[in-house]
mmCIF file of C-alpha atoms and ligand atoms in Angstrom:
data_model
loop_
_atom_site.group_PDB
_atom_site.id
_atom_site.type_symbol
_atom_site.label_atom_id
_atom_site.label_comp_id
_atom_site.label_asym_id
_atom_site.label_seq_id
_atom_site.Cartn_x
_atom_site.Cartn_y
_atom_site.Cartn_z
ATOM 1 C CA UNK A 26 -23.561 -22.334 3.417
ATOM 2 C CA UNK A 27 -22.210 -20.033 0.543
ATOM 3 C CA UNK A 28 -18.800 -18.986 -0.388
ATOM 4 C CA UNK A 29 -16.191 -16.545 2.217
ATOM 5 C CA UNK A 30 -15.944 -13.226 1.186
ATOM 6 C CA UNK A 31 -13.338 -10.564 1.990
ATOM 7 C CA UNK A 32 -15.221 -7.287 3.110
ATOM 8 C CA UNK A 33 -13.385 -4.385 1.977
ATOM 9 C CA UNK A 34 -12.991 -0.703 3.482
ATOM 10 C CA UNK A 35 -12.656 1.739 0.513
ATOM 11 C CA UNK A 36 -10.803 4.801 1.641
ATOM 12 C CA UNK A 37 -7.194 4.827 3.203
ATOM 13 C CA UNK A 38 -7.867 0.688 2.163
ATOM 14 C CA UNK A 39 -8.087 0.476 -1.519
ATOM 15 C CA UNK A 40 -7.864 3.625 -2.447
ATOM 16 C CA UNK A 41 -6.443 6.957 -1.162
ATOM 17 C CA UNK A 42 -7.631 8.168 2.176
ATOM 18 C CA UNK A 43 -7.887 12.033 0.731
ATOM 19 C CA UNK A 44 -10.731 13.347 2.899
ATOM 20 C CA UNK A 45 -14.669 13.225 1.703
ATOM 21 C CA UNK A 46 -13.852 11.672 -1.954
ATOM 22 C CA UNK A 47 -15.979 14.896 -3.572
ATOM 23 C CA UNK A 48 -14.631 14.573 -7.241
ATOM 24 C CA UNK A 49 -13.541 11.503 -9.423
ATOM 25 C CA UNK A 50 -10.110 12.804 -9.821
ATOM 26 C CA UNK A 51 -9.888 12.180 -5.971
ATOM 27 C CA UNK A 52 -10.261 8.672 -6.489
ATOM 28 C CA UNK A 53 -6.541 7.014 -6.226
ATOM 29 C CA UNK A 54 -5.699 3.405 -5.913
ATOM 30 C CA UNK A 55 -3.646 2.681 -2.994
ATOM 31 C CA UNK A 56 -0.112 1.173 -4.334
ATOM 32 C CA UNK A 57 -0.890 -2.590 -4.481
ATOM 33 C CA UNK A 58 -4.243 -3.047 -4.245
ATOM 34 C CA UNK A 59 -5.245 -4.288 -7.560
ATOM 35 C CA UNK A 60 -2.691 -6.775 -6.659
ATOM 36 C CA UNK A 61 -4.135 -7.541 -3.866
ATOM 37 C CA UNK A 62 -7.574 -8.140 -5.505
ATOM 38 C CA UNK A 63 -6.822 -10.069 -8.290
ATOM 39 C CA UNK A 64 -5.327 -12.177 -5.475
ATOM 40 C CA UNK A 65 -9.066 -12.654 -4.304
ATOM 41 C CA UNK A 66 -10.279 -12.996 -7.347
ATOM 42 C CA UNK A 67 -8.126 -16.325 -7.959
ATOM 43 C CA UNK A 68 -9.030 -17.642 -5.052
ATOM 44 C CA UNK A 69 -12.972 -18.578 -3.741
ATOM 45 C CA UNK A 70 -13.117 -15.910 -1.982
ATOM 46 C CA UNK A 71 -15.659 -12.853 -2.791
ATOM 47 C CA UNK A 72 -14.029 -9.185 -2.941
ATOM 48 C CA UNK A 73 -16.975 -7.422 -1.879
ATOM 49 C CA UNK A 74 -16.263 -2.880 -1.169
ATOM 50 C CA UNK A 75 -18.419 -1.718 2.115
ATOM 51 C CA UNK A 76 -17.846 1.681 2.427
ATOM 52 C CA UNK A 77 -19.867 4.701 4.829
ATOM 53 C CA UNK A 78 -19.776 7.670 2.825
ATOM 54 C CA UNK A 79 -21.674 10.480 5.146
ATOM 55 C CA UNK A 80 -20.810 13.250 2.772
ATOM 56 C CA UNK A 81 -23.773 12.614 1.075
ATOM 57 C CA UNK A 82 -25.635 13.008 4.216
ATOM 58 C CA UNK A 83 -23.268 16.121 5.265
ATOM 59 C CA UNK A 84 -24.206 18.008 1.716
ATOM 60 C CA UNK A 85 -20.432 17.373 0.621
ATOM 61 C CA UNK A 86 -21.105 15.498 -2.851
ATOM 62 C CA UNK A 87 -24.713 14.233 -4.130
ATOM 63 C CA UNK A 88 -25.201 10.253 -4.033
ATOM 64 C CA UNK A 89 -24.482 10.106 -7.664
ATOM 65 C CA UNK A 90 -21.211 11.308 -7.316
ATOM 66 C CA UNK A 91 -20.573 7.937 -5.045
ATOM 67 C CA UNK A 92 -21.407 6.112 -8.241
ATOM 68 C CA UNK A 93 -18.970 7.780 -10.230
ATOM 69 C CA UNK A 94 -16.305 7.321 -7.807
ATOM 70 C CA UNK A 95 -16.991 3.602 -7.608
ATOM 71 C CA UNK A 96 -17.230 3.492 -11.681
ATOM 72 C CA UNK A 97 -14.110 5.071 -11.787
ATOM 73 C CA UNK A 98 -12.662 2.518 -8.946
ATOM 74 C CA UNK A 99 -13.824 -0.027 -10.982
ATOM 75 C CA UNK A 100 -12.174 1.106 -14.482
ATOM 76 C CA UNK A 101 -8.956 1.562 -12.375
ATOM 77 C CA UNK A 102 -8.937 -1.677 -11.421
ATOM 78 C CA UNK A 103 -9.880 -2.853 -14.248
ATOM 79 C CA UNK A 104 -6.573 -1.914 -15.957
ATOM 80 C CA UNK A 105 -4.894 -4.157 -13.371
ATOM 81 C CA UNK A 106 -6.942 -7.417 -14.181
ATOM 82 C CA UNK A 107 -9.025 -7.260 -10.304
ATOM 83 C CA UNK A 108 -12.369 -6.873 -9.901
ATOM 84 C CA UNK A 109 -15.131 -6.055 -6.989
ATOM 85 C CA UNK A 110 -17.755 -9.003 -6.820
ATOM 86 C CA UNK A 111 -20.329 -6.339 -4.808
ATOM 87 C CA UNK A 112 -19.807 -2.473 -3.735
ATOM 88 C CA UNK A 113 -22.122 -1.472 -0.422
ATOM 89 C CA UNK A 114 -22.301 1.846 -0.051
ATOM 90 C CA UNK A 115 -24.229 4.021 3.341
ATOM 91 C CA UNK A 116 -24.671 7.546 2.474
ATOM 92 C CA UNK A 117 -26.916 8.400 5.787
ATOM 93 C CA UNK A 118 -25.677 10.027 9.000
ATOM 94 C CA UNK A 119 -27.482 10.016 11.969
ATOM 95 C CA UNK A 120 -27.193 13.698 12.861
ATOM 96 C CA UNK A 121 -25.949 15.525 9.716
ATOM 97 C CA UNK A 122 -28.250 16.461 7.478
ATOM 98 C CA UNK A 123 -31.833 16.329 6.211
ATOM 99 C CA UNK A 124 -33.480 13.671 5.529
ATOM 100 C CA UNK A 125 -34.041 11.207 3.693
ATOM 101 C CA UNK A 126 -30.002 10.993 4.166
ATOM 102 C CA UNK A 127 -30.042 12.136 8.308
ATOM 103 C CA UNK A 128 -31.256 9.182 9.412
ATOM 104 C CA UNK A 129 -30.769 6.287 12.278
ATOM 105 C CA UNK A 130 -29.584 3.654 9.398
ATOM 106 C CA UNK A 131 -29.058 -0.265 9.759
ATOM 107 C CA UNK A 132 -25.831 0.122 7.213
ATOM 108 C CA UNK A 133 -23.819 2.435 8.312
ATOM 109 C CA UNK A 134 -20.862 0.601 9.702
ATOM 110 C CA UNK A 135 -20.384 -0.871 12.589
ATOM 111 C CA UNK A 136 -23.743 -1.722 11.837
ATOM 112 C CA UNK A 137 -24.212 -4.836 10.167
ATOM 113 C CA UNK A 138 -26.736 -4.010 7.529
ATOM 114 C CA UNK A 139 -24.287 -3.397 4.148
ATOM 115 C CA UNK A 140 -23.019 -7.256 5.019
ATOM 116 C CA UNK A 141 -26.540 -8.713 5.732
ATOM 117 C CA UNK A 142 -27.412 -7.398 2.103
ATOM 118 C CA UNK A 143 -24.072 -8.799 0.601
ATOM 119 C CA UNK A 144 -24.608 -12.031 2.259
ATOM 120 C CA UNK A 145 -28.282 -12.531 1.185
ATOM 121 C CA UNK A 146 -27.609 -11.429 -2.713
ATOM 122 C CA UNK A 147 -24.130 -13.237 -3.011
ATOM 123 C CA UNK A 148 -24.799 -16.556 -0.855
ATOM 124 C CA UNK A 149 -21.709 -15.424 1.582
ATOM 125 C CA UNK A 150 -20.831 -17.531 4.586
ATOM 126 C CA UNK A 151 -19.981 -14.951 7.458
ATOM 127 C CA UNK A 152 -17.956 -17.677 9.414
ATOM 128 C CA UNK A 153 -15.368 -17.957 6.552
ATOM 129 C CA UNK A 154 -15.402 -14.179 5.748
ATOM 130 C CA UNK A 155 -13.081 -11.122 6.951
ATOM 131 C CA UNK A 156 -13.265 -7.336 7.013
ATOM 132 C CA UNK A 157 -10.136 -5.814 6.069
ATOM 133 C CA UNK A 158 -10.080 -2.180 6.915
ATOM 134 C CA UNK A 159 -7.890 1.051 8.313
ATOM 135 C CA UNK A 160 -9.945 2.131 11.981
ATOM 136 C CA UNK A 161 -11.012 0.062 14.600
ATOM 137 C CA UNK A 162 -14.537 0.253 13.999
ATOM 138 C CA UNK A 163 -13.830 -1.953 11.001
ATOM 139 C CA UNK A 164 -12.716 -4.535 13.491
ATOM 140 C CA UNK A 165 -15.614 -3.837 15.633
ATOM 141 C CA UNK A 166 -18.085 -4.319 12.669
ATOM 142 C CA UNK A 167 -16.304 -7.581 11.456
ATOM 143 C CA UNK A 168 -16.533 -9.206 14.791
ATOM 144 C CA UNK A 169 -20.632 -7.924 15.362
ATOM 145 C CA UNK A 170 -21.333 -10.132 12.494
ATOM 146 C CA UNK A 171 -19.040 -13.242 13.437
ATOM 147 C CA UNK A 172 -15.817 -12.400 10.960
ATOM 148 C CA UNK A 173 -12.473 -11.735 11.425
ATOM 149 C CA UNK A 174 -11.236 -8.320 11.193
ATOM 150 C CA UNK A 175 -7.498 -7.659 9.728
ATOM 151 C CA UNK A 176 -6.188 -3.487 10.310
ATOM 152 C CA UNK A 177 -4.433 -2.309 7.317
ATOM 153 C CA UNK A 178 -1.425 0.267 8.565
ATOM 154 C CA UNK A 179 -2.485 2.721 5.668
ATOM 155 C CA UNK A 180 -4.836 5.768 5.822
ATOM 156 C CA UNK A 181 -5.592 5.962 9.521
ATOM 157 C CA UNK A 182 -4.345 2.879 10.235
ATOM 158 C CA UNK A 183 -1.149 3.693 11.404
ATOM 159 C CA UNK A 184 -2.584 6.517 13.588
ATOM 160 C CA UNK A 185 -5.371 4.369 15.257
ATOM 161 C CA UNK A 186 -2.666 1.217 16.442
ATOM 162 C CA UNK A 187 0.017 4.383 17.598
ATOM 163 C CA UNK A 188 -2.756 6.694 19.699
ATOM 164 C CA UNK A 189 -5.865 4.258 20.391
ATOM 165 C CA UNK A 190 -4.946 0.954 20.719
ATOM 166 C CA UNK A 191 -4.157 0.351 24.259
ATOM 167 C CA UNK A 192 -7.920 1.224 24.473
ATOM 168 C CA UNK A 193 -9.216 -1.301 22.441
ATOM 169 C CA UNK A 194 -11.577 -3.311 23.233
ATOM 170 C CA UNK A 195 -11.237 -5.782 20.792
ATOM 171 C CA UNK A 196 -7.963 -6.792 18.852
ATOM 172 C CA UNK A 197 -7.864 -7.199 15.315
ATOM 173 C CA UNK A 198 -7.024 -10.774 14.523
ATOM 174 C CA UNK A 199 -4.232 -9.254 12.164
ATOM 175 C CA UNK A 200 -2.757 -6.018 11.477
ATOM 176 C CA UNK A 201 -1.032 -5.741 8.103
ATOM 177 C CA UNK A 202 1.173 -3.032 6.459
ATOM 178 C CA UNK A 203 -1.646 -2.593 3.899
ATOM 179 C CA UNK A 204 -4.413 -5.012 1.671
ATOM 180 C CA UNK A 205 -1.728 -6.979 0.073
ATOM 181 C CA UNK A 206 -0.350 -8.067 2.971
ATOM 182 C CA UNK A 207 -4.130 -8.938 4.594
ATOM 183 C CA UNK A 208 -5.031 -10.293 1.650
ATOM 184 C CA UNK A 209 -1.961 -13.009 1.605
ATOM 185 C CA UNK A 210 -2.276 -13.788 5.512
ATOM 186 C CA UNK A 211 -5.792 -14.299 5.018
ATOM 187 C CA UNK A 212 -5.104 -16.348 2.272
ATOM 188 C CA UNK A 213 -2.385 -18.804 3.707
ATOM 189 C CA UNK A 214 -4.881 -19.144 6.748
ATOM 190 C CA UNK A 215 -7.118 -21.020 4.125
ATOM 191 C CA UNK A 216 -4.443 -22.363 2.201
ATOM 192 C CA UNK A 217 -4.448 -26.265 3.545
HETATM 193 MG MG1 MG B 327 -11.305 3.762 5.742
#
C-alpha cells in the first residue's frame, strides 16, 4: 500500500513563476508556502516537488543549475521549518535541443514517469495522493496516474481557469487561491 503523497508543481506553485528559473537569485518562495508544507509535513502525507524544467533542454541554464535552484529551495524552506520528502526533476524536451536532453521522455509531465519513480523509491499509494499545481496539464497528469488534481490560482493559474477553462476536458477536483489553501482542503478531506 504505502503512504499518500502530495505531488507538487514548483514554479508559479511554490515558488515564483519568473520565467526559465536561470539563476539562484530567481528562486522566490511563493507567500505561504512553507506554511503550507510544514502543514504536510505534520500530517502522513509525503511533500514530494515534480517539476519539467525544459531549459535545460532549450540551452537556457545547464542541469546543474536545477540543483542549485532546488538546494537553494530547500535552504529557503528550511528557515520556515518545511521540508520536501523527494524533488523530480525532467530536463528533456522533445523538440528543443540536442540530445541527450531533446528527447521523447517518460517524465516530462503529463507523463507519468517523475511519479512512477517517486512511488517506487518512497512506497507512495497513488489512490490517496494529489497533484497540486498552476496549468491544466497538472490536472491532466494527476488524473493519468489515478490522483486528484487541485489548481492553485497563482502563476498561471489564474490565467488558465479565466481563458481555457470552458475547454477543459477534465475539471480539477479543487481549485484553490494558492498551496495553502490546497494543502488545507486536501487535508480536511482526510481529516475523519
Ligand atoms: Mg507551474
Amino acid at each position: 500500500m504505502g503512504r499518500g503523497a502530495i505531488f507538487l508543481d514548483r514554479d508559479g506553485t511554490v515558488s515564483k513563476e519568473v520565467g526559465y528559473v536561470n539563476h539562484v537569485s530567481r528562486c522566490r518562495l511563493l507567500p505561504q508556502a512553507a506554511e503550507a508544507i510544514r502543514l504536510i509535513n505534520e500530517s502522513d502525507f509525503l511533500a514530494v516537488l515534480v517539476t519539467n524544467q525544459a531549459g535545460v533542454a532549450r540551452g537556457y541554464f545547464k542541469e546543474s543549475l536545477v540543483l542549485e535552484v532546488h538546494a537553494r529551495l530547500e535552504a529557503l524552506l528550511a528557515e520556515q521549518g518545511a521540508r520536501l520528502d523527494g524533488i523530480y526533476y525532467c530536463p528533456h524536451h522533445p523538440t528543443s535541443g540536442s540530445p541527450p536532453y531533446r528527447q521523447e521522455c517518460h517524465c516530462r509531465k503529463p507523463r507519468p514517469g517523475m511519479v512512477e519513480a517517486a512511488q517506487k523509491e518512497l512506497g507512495i499509494d497513488l489512490s490517496q495522493s494529489y497533484m497540486v499545481g498552476d496549468k491544466h496539464s497538472d490536472i491532466l497528469f494527476a488524473h493519468s496516474v489515478g490522483m486528484k488534481g487541485v489548481l492553485v490560482k497563482t502563476g498561471y493559474g489564474l490565467g488558465e481557469i479565466e481563458q481555457w477553462s470552458a475547454e477543459w476536458t477534465e475539471d480539477p477536483d479543487w481549485i484553490a487561491d494558492d498551496l495553502l489553501d490546497a494543502v488545507k482542503w486536501i487535508l480536511s478531506r482526510n481529516d475523519e
